[in-house]
Short mmCIF file of C-alpha atoms in Angstrom, two decimals:
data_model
loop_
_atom_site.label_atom_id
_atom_site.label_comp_id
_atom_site.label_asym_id
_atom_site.label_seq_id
_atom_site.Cartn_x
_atom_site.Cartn_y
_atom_site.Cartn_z
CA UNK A 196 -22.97 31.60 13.76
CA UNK A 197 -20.07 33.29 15.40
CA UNK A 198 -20.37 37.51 16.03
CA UNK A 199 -18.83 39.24 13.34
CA UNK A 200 -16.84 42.38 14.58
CA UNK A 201 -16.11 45.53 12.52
CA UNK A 202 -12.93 45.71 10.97
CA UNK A 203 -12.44 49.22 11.38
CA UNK A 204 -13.15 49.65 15.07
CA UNK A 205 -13.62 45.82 16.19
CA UNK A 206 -17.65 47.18 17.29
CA UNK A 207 -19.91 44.45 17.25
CA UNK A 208 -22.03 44.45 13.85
CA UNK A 209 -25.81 43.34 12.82
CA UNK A 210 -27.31 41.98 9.67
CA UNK A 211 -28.23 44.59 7.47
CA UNK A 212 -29.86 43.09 4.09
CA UNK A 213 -27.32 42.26 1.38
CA UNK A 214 -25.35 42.86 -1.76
CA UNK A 215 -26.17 42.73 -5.17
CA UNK A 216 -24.53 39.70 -5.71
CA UNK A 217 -26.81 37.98 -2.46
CA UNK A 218 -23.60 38.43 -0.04
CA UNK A 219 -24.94 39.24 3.82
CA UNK A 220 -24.06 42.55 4.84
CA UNK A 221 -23.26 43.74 8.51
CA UNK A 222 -23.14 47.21 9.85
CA UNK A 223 -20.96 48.25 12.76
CA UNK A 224 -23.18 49.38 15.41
CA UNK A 225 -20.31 51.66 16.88
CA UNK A 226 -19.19 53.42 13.17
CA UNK A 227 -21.61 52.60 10.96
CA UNK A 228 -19.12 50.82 8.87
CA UNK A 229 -20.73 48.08 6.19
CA UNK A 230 -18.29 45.02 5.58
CA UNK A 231 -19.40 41.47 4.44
CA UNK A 232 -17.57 38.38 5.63
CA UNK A 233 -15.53 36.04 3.51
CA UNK A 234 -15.01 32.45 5.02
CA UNK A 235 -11.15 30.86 4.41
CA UNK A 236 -12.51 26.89 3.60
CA UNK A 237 -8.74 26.36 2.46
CA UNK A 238 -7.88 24.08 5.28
CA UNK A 239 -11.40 22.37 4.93
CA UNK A 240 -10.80 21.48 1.00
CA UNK A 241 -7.26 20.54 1.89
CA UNK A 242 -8.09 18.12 4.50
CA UNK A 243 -10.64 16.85 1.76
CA UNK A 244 -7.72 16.66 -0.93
CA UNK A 245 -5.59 14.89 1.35
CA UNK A 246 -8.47 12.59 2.09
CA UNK A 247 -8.63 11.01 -1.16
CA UNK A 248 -4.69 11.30 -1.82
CA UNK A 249 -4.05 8.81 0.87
CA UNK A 250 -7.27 6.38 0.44
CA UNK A 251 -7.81 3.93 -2.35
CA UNK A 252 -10.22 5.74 -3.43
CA UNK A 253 -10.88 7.18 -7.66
CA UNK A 254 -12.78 10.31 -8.83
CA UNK A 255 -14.06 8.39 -11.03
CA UNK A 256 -16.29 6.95 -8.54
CA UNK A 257 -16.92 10.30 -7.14
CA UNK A 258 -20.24 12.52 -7.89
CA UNK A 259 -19.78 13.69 -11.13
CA UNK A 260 -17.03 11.85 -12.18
CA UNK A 261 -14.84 13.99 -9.36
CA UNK A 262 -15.36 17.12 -11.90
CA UNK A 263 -16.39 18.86 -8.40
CA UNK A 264 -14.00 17.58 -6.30
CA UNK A 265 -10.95 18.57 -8.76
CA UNK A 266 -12.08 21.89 -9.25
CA UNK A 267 -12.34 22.34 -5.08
CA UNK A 268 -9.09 21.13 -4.84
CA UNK A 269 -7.31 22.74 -8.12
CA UNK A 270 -4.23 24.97 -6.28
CA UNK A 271 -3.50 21.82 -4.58
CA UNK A 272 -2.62 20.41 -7.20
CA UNK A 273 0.31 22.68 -7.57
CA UNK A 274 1.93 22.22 -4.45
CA UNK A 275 5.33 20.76 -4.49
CA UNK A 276 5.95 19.06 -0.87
CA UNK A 277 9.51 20.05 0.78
CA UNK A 278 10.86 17.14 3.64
CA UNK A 279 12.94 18.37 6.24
CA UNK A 280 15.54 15.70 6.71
CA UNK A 281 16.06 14.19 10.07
CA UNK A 282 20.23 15.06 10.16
CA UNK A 283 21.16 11.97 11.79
CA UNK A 284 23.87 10.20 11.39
CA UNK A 285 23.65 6.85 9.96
CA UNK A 286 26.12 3.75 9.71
CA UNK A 287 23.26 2.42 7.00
CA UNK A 288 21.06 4.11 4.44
CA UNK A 289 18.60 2.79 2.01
CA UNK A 290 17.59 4.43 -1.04
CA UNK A 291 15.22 3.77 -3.92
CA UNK A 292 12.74 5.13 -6.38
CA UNK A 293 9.06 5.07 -6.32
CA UNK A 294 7.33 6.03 -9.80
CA UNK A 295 3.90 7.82 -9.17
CA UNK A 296 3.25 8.88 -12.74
CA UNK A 297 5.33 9.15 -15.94
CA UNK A 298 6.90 12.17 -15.22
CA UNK A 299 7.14 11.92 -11.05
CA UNK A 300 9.69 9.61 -9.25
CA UNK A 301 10.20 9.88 -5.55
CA UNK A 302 13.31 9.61 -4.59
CA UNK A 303 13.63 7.93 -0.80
CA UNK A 304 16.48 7.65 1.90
CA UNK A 305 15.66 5.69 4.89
CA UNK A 306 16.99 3.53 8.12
CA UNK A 307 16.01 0.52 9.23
CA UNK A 308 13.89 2.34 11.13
CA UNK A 309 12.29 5.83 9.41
CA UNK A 310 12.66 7.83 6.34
CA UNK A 311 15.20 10.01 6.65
CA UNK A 312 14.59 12.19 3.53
CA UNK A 313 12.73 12.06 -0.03
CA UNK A 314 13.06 14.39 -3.03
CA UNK A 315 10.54 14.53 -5.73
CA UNK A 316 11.76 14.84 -9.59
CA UNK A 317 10.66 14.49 -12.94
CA UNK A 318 13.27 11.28 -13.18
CA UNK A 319 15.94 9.35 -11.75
CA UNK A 320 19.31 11.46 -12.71
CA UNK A 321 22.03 12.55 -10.57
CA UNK A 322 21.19 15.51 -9.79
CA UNK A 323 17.76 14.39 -8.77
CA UNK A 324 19.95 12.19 -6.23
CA UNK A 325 22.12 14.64 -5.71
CA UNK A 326 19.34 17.01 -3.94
CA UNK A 327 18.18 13.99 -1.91
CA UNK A 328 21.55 13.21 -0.22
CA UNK A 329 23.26 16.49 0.00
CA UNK A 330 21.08 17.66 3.10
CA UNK A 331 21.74 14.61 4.69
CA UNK A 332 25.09 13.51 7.03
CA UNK A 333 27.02 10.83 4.91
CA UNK A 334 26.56 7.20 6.25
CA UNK A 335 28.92 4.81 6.14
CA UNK A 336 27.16 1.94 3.73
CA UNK A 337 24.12 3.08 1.17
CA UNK A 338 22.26 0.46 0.11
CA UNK A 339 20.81 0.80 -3.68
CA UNK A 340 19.06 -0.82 -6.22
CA UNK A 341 21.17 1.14 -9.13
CA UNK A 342 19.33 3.84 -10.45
CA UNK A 343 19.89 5.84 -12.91
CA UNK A 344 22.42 8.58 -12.01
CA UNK A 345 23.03 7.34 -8.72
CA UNK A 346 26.64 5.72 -9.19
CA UNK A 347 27.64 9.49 -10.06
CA UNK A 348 25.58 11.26 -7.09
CA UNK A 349 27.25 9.46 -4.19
CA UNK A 350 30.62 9.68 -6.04
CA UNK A 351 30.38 13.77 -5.33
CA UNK A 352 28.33 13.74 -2.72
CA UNK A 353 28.77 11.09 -0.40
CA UNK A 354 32.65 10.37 -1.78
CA UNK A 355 33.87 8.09 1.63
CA UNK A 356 30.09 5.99 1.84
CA UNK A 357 30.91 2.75 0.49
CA UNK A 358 27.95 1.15 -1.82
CA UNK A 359 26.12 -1.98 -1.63
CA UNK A 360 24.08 -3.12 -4.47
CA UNK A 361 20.98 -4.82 -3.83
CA UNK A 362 21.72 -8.52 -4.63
CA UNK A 363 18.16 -9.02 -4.70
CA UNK A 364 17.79 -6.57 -7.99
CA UNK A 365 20.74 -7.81 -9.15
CA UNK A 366 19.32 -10.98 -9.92
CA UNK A 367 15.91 -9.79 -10.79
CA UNK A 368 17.83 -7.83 -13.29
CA UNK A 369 19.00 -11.02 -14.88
CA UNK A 370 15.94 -13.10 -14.85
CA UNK A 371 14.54 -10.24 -16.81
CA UNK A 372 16.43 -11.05 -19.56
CA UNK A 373 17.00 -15.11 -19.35
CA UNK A 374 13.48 -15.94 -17.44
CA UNK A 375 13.09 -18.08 -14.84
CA UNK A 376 12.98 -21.45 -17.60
CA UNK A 377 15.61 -19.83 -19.94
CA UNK A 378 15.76 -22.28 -23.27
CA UNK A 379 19.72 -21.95 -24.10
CA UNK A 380 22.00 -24.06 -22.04
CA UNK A 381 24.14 -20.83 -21.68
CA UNK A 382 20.87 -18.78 -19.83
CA UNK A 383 20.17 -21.65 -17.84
CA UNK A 384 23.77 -21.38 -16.29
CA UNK A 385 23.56 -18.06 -15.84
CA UNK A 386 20.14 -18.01 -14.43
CA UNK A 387 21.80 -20.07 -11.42
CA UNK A 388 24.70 -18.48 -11.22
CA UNK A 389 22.77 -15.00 -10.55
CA UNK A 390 20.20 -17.21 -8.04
CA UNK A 391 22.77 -17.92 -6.02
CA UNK A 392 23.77 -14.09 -5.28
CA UNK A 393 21.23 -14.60 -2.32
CA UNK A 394 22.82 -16.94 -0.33
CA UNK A 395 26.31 -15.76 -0.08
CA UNK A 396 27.39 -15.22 3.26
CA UNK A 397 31.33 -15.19 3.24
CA UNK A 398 34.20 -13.56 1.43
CA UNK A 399 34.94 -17.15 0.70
CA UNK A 400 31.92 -18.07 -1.27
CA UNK A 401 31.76 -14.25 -2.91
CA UNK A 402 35.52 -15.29 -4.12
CA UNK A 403 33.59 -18.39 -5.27
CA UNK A 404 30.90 -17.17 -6.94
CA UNK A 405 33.35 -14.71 -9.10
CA UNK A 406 35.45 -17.38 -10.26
CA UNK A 407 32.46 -19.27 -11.30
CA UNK A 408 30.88 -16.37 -13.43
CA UNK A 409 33.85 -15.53 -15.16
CA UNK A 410 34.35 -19.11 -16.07
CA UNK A 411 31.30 -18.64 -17.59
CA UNK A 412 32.04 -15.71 -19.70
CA UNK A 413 34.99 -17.49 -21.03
CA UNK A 414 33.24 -20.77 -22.18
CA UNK A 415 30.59 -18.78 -23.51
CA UNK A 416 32.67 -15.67 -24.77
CA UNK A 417 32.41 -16.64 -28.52
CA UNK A 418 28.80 -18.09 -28.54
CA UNK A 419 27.86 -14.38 -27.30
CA UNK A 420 29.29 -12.93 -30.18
CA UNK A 421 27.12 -14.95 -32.76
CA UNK A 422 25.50 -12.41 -34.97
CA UNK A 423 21.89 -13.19 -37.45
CA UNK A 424 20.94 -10.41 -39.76
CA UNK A 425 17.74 -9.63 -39.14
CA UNK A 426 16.21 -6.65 -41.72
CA UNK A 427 19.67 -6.71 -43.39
CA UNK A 428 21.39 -5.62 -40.56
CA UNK A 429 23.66 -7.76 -38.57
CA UNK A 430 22.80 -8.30 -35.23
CA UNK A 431 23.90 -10.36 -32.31
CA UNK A 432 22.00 -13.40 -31.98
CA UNK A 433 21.82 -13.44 -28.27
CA UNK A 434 21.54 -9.93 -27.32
CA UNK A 435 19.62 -10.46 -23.90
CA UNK A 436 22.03 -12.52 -22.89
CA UNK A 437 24.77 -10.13 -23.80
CA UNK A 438 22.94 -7.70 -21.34
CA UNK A 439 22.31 -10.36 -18.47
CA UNK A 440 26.22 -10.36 -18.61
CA UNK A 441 26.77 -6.95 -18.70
CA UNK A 442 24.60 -6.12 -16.01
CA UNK A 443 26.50 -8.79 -13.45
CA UNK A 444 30.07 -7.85 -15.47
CA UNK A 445 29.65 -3.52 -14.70
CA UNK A 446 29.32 -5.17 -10.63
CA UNK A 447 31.84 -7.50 -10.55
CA UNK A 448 34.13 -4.20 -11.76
CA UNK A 449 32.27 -1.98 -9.66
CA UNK A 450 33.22 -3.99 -6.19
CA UNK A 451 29.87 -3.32 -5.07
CA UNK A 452 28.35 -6.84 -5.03
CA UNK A 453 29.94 -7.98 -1.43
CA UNK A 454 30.27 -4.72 0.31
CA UNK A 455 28.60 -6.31 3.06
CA UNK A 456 30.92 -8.87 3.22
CA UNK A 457 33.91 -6.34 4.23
CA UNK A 458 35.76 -7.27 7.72
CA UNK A 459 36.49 -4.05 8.13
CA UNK A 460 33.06 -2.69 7.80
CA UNK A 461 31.42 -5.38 9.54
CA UNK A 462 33.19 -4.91 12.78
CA UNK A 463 30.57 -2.94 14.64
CA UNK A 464 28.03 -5.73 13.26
CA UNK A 465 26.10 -7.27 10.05
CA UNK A 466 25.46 -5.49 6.90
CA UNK A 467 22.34 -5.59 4.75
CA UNK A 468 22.30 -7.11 0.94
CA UNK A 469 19.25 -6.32 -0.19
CA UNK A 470 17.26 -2.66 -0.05
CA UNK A 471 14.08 -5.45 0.55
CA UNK A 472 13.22 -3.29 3.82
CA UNK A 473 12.24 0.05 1.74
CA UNK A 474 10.76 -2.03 -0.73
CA UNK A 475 8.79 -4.10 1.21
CA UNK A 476 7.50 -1.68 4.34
CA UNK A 477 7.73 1.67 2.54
CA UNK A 478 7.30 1.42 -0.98
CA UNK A 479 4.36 -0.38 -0.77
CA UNK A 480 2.24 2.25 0.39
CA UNK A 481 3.44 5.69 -0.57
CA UNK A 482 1.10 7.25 1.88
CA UNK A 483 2.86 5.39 4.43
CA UNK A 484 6.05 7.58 3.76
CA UNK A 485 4.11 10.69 4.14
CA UNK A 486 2.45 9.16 7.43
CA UNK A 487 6.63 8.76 8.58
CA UNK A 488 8.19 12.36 8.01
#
């Protein structure tokens, strides 16, 4: 055990019996002071909390159920993380959302090479992405998958950064709603039509691919509008398909779809698509971003 010196006069001290409630108790040798020691184990049940928040690990497979290990660890609980953003300037950023719980998104910006900053809120809103971005210099593409509240955060705070919307999500958005073997002629169409977002690769075939989709709104305009009452209320018939074309429709009037695809942007060289890089390499494993700031 390491000496224990007198807080009064920093004498050396000895063992001398202890307190009622079984504490040791040391008497300065120099003052005759009494004192008893108290041990700070923060950092010890810290490192132990930050043990299991980065392994695979479950309580439940703890001692007890991990009744002991949660009531070591309680005030940890409590502690909201801060980043410190890296203030470089970037000619591409990526951002996304990573749900932890119900009520805990994380909020990441990163290169092609780090994370550059993360923000944690109770959900995706603009302000939420608002706090992420404002610390950080503007780049000059963002790459998103269009979150909530996003489309208004980098309108006021990153006004001149162009946006590119995942083309990737994009379509996932619209299989959602037709499936990959949709049933209706009119899904099946637009299934393909949204497939084929991925492998666009000049202004040419972007041109292309807009013509074809809003040929397909107009031969399909009035068999949208179809309505079966349903619980006496009149509905339309083919309401996911309705939203399969409004998700593509609020892009096509967005301009957002072939940002990479802009000459004058892709001067100083190629422009991502797809956000698939922060999905794939740091979304995966959210103790991977911790492991990066």
């Amino acid at each position: 055990m390491k000496a224990v010196y007198c807080p009064y006069c920093g004498g050396r001290t000895k063992r001398n019996g202890r307190t009622s409630s079984g504490s040791q108790r040391w008497r300065c040798t120099a003052c005759g002071a009494s004192t008893t020691v108290r041990y700070d184990d923060t950092a010890t049940r810290l490192d132990e909390f930050l043990g299991w928040l980065l392994s695979k690990d479950s309580q439940a497979a703890m001692p007890g159920g991990g009744r002991s290990f949660r009531r070591r660890t309680a005030e940890f609980w409590e502690v909201w993380p801060m980043p410190v953003p890296d203030g470089e300037l970037h000619r591409v950023l990526y951002v996304d959302g990573i749900w932890v719980a119900r009520d805990l998104v994380v909020l990441i910006c990163c290169s092609g090479e780090r994370v550059a900053s993360w923000y944690m809120a109770r959900s995706e809103n603009s302000r939420a992405w608002s706090a992420l971005m404002a610390p950080i210099p503007a780049p000059e593409v963002v790459v998103t998958d269009g979150g909530s509240g996003f489309a208004k955060a980098v309108r006021e705070t990153w006004p001149r950064t162009r946006v590119q919307r995942c083309t990737f999500h994009a379509f996932s958005q619209v299989k959602r709603y037709t499936t990959t073997r949709p049933k209706l002629q009119a899904g099946r169409e637009l299934y393909l039509i949204a497939r084929d977002l991925m492998g666009i690769e000049t202004l040419h075939q972007a041109e292309l691919w807009v013509e074809r989709y809003l040929d397909w709104c107009g031969f399909w305009a009035d068999f949208l509008e179809d309505r079966t009452v349903v619980d006496g209320r009149r509905v339309y018939t083919h309401e996911r398909l309705r939203r399969a074309r409004s998700s593509l429709s609020s892009l096509v009037s967005a301009g957002t779809l072939f940002t990479y695809l802009d000459p004058a942007l892709a001067k100083a060289g190629p422009l991502p698509s797809t956000n698939n890089m922060i999905e794939g390499e740091v979304n995966s494993q959210p103790g991977a971003v911790l492991a990066l700031l």
